[in-house]
Coordinates of C-alpha atoms and ligand atoms in Angstrom, one line a residue:
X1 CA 0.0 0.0 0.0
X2 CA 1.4 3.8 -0.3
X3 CA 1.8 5.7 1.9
X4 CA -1.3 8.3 0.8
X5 CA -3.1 5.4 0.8
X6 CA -2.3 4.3 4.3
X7 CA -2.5 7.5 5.9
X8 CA -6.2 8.0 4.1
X9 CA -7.2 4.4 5.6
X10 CA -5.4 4.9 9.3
X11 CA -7.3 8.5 10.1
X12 CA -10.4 6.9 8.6
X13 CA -10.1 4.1 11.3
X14 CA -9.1 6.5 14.1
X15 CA -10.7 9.5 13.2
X16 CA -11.2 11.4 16.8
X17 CA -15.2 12.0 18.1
X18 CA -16.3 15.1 18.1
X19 CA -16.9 15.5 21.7
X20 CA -13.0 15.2 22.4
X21 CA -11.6 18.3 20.9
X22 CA -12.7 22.1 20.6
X23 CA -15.6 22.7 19.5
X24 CA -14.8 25.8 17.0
X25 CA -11.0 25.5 16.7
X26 CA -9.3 23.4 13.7
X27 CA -7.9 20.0 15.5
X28 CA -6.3 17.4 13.3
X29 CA -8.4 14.2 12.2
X30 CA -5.8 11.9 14.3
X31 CA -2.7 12.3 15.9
X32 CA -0.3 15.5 15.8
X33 CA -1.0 19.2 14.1
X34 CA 1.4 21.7 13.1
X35 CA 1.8 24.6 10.9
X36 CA -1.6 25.8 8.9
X37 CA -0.3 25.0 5.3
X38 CA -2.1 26.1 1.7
X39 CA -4.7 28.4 3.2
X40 CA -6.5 29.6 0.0
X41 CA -9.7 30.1 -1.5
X42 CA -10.9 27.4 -4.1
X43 CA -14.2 26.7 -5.7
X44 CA -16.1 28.5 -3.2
X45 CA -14.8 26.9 -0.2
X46 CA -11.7 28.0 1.9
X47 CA -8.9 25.3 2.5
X48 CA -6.8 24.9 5.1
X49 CA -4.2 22.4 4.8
X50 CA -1.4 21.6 7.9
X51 CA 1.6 19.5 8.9
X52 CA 0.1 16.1 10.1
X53 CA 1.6 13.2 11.7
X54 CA -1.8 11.2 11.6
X55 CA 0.3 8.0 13.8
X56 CA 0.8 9.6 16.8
X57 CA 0.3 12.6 18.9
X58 CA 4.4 13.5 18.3
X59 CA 5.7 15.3 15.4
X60 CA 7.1 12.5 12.6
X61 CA 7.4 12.1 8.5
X62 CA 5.2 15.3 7.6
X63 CA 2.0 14.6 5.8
X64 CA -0.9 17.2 4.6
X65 CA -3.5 17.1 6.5
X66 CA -6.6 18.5 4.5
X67 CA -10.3 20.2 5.8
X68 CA -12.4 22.7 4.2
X69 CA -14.8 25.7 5.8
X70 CA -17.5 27.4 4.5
X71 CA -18.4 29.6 7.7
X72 CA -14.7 30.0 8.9
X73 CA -15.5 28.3 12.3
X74 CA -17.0 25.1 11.6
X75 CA -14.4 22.4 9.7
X76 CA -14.6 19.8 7.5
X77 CA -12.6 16.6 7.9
X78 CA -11.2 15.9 4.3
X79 CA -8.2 13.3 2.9
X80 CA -4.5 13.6 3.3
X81 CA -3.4 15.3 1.0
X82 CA 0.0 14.9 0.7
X83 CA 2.3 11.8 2.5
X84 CA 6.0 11.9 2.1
X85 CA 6.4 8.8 -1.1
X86 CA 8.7 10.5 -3.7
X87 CA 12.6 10.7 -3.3
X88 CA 12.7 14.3 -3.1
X89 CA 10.2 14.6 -0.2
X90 CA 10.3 10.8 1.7
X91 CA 12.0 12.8 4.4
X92 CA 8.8 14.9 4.7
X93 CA 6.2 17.5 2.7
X94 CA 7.2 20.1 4.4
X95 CA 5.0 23.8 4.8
X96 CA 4.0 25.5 2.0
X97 CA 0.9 27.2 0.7
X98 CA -1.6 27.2 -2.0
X99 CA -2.9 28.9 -4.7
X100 CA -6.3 28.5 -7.5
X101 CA -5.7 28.4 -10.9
X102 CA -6.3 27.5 -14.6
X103 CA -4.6 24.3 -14.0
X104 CA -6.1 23.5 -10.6
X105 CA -5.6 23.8 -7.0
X106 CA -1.8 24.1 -6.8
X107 CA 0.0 23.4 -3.6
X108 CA 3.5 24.3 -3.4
X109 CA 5.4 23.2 -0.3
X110 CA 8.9 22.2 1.0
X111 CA 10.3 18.5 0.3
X112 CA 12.8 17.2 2.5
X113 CA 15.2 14.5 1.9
X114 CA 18.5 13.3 3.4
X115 CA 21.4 11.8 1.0
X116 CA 21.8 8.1 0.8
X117 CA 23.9 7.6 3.7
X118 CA 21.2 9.8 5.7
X119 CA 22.9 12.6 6.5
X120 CA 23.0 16.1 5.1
X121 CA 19.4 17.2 4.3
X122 CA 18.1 19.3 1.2
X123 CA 14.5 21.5 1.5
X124 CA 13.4 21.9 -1.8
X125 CA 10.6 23.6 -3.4
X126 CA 7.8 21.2 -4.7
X127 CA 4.2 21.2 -6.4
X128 CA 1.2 19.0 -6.4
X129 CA -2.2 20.2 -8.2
X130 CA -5.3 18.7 -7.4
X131 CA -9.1 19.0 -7.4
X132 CA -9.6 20.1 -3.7
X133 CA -9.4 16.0 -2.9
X134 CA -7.2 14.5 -4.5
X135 CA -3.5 15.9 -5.6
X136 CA -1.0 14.7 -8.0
X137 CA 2.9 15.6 -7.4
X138 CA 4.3 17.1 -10.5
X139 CA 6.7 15.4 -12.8
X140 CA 9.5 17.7 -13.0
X141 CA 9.4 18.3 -8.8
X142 CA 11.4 19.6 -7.0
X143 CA 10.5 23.2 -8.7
X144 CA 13.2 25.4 -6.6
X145 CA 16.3 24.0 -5.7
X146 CA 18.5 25.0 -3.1
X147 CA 21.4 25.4 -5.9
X148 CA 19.3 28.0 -7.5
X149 CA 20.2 30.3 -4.5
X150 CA 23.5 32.7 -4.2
X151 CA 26.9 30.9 -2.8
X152 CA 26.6 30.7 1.2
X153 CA 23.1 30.3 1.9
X154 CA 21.8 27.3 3.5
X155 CA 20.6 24.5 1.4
X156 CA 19.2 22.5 4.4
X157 CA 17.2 25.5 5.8
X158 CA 15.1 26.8 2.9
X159 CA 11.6 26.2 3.3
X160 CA 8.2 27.5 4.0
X161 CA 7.3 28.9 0.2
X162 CA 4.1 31.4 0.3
X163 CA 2.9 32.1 -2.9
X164 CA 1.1 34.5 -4.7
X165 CA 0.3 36.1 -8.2
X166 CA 0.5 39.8 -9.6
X167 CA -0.2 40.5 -13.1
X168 CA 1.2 37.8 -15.2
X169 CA 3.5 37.2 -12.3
X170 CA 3.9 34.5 -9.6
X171 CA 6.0 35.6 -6.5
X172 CA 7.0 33.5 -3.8
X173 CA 9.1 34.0 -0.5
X174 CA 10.9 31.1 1.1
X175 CA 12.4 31.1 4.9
X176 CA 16.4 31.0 4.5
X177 CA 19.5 31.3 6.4
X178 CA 22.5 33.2 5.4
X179 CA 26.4 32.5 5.4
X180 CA 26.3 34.0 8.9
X181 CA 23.6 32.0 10.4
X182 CA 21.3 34.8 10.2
X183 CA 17.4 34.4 8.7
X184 CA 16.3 35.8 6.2
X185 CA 13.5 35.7 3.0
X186 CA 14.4 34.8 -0.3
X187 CA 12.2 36.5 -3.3
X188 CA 11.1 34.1 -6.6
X189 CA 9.6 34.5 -9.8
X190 CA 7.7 32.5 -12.2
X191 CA 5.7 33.0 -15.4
X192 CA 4.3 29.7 -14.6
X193 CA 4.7 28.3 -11.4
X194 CA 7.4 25.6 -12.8
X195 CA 10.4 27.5 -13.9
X196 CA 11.3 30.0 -11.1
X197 CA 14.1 33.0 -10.8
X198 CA 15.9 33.8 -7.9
X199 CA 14.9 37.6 -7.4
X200 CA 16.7 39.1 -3.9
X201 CA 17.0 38.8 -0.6
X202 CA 13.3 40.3 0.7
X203 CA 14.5 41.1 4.2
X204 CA 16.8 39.6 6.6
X205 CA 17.7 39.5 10.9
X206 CA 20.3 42.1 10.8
X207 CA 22.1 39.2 13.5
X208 CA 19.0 39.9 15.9
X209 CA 16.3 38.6 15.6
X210 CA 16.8 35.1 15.9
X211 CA 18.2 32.3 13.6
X212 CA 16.4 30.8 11.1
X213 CA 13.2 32.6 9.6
X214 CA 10.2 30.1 8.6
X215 CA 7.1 30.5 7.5
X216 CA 6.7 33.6 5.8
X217 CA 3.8 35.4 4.6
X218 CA 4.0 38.7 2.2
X219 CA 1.1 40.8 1.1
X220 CA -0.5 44.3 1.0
X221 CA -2.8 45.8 3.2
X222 CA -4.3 49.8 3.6
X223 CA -1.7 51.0 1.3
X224 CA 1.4 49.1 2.4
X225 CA 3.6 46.0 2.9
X226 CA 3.2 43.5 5.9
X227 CA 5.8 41.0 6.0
X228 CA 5.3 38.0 8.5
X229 CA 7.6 35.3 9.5
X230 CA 8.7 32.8 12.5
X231 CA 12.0 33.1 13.6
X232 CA 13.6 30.3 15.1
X233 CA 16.0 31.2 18.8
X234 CA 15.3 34.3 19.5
X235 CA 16.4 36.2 22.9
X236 CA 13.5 37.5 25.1
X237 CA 13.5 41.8 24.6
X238 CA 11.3 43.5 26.8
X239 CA 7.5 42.4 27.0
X240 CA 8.1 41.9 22.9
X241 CA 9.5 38.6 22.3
X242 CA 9.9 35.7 24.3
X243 CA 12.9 33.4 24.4
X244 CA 12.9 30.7 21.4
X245 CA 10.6 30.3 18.9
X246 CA 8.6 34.5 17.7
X247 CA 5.7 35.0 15.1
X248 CA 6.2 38.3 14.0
X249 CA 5.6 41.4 11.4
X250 CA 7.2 44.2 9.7
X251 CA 4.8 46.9 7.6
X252 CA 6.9 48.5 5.4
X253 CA 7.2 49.7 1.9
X254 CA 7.4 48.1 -1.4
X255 CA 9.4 48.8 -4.5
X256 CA 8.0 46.2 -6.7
X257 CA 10.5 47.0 -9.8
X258 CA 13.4 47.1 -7.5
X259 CA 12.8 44.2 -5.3
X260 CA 13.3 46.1 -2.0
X261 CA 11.4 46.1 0.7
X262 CA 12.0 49.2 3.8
X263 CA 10.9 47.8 6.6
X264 CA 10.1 49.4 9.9
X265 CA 10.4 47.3 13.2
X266 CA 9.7 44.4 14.2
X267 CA 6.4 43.7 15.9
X268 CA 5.1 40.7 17.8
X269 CA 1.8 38.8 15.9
X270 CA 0.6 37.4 19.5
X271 CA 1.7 37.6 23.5
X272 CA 0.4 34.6 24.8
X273 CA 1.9 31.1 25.2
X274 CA 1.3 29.6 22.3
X275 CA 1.1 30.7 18.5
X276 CA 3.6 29.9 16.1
X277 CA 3.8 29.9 11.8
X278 CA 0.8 31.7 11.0
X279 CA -0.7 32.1 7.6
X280 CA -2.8 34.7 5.5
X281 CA -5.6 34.0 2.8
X282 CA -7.6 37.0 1.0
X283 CA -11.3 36.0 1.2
X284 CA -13.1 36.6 -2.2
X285 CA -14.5 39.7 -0.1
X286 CA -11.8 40.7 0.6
X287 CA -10.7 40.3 3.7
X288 CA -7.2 39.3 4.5
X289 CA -7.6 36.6 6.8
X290 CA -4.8 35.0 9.6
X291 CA -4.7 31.4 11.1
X292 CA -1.8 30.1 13.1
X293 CA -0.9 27.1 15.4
X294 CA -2.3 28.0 18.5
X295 CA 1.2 25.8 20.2
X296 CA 4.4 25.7 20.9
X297 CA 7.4 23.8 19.9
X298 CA 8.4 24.1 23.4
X299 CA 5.9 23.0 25.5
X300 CA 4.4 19.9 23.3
X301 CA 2.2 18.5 26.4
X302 CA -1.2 17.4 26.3
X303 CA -3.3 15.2 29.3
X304 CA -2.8 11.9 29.1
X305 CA -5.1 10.0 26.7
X306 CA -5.8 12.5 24.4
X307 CA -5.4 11.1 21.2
X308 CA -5.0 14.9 19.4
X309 CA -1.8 17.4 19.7
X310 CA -2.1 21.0 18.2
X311 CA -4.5 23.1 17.0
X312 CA -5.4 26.3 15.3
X313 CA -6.3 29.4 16.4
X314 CA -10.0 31.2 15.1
X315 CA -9.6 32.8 12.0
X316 CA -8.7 36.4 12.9
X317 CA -9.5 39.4 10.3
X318 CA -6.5 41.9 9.6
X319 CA -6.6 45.6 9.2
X320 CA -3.9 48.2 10.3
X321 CA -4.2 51.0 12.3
X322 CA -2.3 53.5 13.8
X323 CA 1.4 51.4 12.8
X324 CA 0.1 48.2 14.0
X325 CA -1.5 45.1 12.5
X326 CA -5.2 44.9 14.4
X327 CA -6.6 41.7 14.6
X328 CA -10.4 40.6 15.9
X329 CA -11.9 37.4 15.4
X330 CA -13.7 36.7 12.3
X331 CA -17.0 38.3 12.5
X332 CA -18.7 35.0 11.3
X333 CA -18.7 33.9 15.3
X334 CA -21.3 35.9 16.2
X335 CA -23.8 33.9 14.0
X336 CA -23.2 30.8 16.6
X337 CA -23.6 33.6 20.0
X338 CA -26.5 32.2 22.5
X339 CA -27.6 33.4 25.6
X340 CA -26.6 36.8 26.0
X341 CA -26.0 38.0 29.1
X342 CA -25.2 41.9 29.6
X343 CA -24.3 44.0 32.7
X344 CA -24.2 47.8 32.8
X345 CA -22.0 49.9 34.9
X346 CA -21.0 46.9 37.5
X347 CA -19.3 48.0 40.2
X348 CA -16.5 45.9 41.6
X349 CA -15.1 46.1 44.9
X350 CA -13.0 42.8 46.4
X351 CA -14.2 39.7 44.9
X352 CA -17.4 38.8 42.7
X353 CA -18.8 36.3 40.2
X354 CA -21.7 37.4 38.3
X355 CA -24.7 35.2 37.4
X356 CA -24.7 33.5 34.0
X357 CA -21.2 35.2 33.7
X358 CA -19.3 31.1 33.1
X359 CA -18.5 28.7 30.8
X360 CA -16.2 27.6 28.2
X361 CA -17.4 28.1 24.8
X362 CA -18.0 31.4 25.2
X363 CA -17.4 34.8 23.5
X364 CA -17.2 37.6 26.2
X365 CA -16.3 41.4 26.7
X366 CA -14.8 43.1 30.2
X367 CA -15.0 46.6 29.4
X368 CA -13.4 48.2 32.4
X369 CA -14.1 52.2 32.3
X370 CA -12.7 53.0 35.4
X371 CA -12.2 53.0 39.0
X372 CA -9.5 53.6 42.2
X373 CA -7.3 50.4 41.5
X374 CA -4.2 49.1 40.5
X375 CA -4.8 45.3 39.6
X376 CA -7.7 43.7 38.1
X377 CA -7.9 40.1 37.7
X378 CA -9.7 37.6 35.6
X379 CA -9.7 34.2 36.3
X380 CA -11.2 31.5 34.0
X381 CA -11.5 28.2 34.2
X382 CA -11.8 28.2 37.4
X383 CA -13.2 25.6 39.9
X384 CA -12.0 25.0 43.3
X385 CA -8.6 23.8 42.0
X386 CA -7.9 25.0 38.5
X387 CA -7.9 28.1 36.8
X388 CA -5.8 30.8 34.3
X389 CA -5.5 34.0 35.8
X390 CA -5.6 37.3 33.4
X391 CA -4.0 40.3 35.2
X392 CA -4.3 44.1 34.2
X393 CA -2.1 46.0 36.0
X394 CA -3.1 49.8 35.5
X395 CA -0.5 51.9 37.1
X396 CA 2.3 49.3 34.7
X397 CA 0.6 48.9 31.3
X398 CA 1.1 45.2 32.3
X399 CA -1.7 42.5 31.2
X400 CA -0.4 39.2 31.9
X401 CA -1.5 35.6 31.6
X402 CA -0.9 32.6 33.8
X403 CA -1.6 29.2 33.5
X404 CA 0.3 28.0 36.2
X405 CA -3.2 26.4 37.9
X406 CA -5.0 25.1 34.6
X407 CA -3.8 21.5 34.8
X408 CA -0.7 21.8 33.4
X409 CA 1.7 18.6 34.7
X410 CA 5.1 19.9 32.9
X411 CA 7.8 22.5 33.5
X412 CA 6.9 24.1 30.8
X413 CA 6.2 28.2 30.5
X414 CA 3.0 29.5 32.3
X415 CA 3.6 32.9 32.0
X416 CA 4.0 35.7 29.6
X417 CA 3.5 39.5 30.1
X418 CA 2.8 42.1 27.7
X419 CA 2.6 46.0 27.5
X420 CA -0.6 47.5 26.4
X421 CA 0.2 50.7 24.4
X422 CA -2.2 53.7 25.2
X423 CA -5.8 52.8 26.6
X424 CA -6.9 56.0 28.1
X425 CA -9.6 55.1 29.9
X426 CA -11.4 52.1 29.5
X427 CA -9.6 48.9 28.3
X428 CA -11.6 46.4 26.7
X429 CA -10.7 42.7 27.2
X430 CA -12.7 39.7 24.5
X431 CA -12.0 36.9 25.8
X432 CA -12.6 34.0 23.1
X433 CA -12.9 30.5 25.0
X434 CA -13.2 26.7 23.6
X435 CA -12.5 24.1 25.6
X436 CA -9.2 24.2 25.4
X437 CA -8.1 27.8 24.9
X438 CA -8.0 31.1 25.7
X439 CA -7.9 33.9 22.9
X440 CA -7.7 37.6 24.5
X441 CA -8.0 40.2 22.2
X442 CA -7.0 43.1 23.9
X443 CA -8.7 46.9 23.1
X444 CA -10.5 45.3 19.7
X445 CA -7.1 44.0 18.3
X446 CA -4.0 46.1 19.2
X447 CA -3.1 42.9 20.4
X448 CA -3.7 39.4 21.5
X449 CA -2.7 36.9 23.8
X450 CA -3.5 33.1 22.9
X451 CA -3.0 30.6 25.4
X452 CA -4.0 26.3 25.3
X453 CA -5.0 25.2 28.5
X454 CA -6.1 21.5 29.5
X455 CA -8.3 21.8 32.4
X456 CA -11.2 19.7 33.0
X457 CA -14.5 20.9 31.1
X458 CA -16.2 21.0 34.7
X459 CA -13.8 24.4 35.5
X460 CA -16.5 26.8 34.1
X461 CA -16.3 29.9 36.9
X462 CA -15.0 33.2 36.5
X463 CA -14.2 35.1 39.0
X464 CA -13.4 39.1 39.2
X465 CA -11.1 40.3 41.4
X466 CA -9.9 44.0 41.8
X467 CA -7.5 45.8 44.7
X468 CA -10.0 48.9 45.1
X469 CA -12.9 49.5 43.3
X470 CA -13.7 49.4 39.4
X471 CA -16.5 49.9 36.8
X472 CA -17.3 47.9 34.3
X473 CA -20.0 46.5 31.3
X474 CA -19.7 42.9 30.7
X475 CA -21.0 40.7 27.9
X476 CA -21.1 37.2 27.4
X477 CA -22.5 34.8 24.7
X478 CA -22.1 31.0 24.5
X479 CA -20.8 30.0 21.3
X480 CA -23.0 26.5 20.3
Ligands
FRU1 C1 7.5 25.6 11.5 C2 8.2 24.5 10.8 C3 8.4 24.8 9.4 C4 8.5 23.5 8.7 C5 7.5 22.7 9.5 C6 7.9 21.2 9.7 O1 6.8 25.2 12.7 O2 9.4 24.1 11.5 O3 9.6 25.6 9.1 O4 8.2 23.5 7.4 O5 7.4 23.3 10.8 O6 6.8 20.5 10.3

């Protein structure tokens, strides 16, 4: 049997019920999830393809792992797409993304292979087109070779392509490393998706931020450039990045002709524990659309039992504003909101829980106007042994997130601050809950924390908690 084949009939056998997994949040069929891969729009339905190792709940020989949406919250299971059965990719079909066209649905992504004796590896660029089941792997793969790239850059670290077309044009960047172990994105053309040129260099570390770059993402939004990417061993700074592996941007200008791209700083995509490698579609309204792993390569734990590892985070809509990517959930949730409940000018003094004010599916709102205090505290979750904490602390700018009490049986991080910017005021927290995460968009979208947590489904209190006295409207649906 091939391996396609095999993986089709194994996730067929061992596909996951429902009831174990998140409710509105992309989980894989079986077995282990990474990076959201070929997220594209393609007869009428939206794809989102990721790095799947259906055979266990550890990361192993990258496959495809396929399902479709037609709400953005609710998706459908489809085929592996892609198993790792040619000699260019049998050491794994790596990230990649995806793209409609004459010829079909085109996935481009990175095959890996070792040399015979299994040592040095090569990432290569590859293509499979397909029907939105069923994809063939082209004839004259790999596409992009690492050869085609100057002297000195890495030919075992060159992955991640993200496509997209322009005029008669197809562009794609690539994650790379440099001669000095720096990352950096690499700039292709094509008049045809099969014979490519290398272009430039698109933007690299400058020796600071991090090593490797992966998974990059290049489009235009309001007027400019936005340039993501996932830099591997980065060094804490600040409340910006956190040690190891970053998701983040850099809006900047374009000059198409010359191939340069000015880019301002860089910026972090998310504060919270986990999101890594995300990925941008333009909806045929368009909307410009993010998904990204909501994991981390560093804290791979899950309860015992639970026969699914990694998942992705709710569909967020992109606009900028003010310098700064926003990003808010996609406005399709509120067609599953139930049960609203709404209070008006709460006062909180101490400790309080509010009636019908629990849960986890739900889709709520703490807008705090103000009050004489200097912490305000959140906690989820929460029965009398578990819950995640959200603190606000005024006087600092600090809103951090602990999970330290959600279940979690590792020493792995439970902790991550972040500095809002300017909130006058009020500050407005939306807290997006499924069963097994936390998504809290701070001041609709400056920023956002996004946090997994494991703790029994019979933790449903929240509990408000302030050091003086505070004001506040809060508004809660559940999501069904
Ligand atoms: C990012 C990444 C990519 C690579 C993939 C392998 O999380 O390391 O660079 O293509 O995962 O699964």
């Amino acid at each position: 049997m091939d391996f396609l084949e095999k993986a089709r009939q194994y996730e067929d056998a061992n596909r996951i019920p429902l009831d174990e997994r998140p409710v509105f949040h992309m989980t894989p069929t079986v077995g282990w999830m990474n990076d959201p891969n070929g997220f594209s729009v393609y007869q009428g339905k939206v794809h989102l393809f990721y790095q799947y190792h259906p055979y266990s709940t550890a990361w192993g020989p990258m496959h495809w792992g396929h399902q479709v949406t037609e709400d953005m919250i609710h998706w459908q299971e489809c085929k592996t797409a892609l198993a790792p059965d040619k000699e260019y990719d049998k050491d794994g079909c790596f990230s990649g993304s995806a793209l409609a066209t004459e010829e079909g649905h085109v996935l481009i992504y990175t095959g890996v292979a070792k040399d015979e004796k299994g040592g040095k590896e090569m990432q290569n660029q590859c293509i499979a087109v397909g029907d939105g089941i069923d994809y063939k792997k082209a004839a004259d793969n790999p596409v992009i070779t690492g050869d085609m790239l100057p002297e000195g850059f890495s030919r075992a670290d060159f992955r991640d392509p993200k496509v997209w077309k322009d005029g008669n044009t197809y562009n794609l960047v690539a994650g790379s490393r440099d001669e000095n172990e720096n990352g950096q994105i690499v700039l292709f053309s094509s008049a045809d998706l099969y014979n490519w040129n290398y272009e430039a260099v698109l933007a690299n570390s400058d020796g600071c931020i991090g090593s490797m770059w992966e998974c990059p993402d290049f489009f235009e939004m309001d007027g400019q450039h936005v340039l993501i990417c996932s830099p591997q061993d980065m060094k804490a700074r600040e409340y910006e990045f956190h040690n190891g592996n970053n998701a983040l941007y850099f809006l900047g200008n374009y000059d198409k002709d010359k191939k340069i791209f000015s880019k301002g700083k860089a910026i972090s995509l998310d504060y919270g524990l986990d999101f890594y490698a995300p990925q941008t579609t333009c909806l045929p309204d368009g909307r410009r659309i993010l998904i990204a792993w909501m994991h981390s390569w560093d804290s791979s734990f899950i309860p015992a039992g639970q026969k699914w590892q990694g998942m992705m985070t709710l569909p967020r809509e992109l606009s900028i504003k003010n310098g700064r990517l926003i990003q808010v959930p996609v406005r399709e949730l509120e067609q599953y909101h139930k049960n609203r409940v709404f209070y008006e000018g709460a006062v909180l003094e101490g400790e309080k829980c509010f009636d019908g004010i629990s849960g986890r599916m739900i889709d709520f709102t703490v807008q705090i106007h103000s009050g004489e205090f200097q912490e305000f505290m959140i906690d989820v979750a929460k029965d009398e042994e578990y819950y995640t904490r959200i603190l606000f602390h005024k006087d600092k700018s600090i809103i951090e997130i602990d999970r330290t009490y959600s279940g979690v049986i590792r020493d792995v991080a439970c902790i991550r601050r972040a500095r809002i910017r300017d909130f006058g005021d009020t500050i407005k927290l939306r807290f997006i809950m499924d069963r097994n995460s936390i998504e809290l968009f701070v001041n609709d979208g400056e920023m956002v924390l996004s946090t997994v947590i494991y703790t029994p489904l019979t933790a449903q209190e929240i509990l408000f908690t302030c050091d003086g006295s505070a004001v506040m409207d809060i508004e809660k649906y559940d999501i069904e």
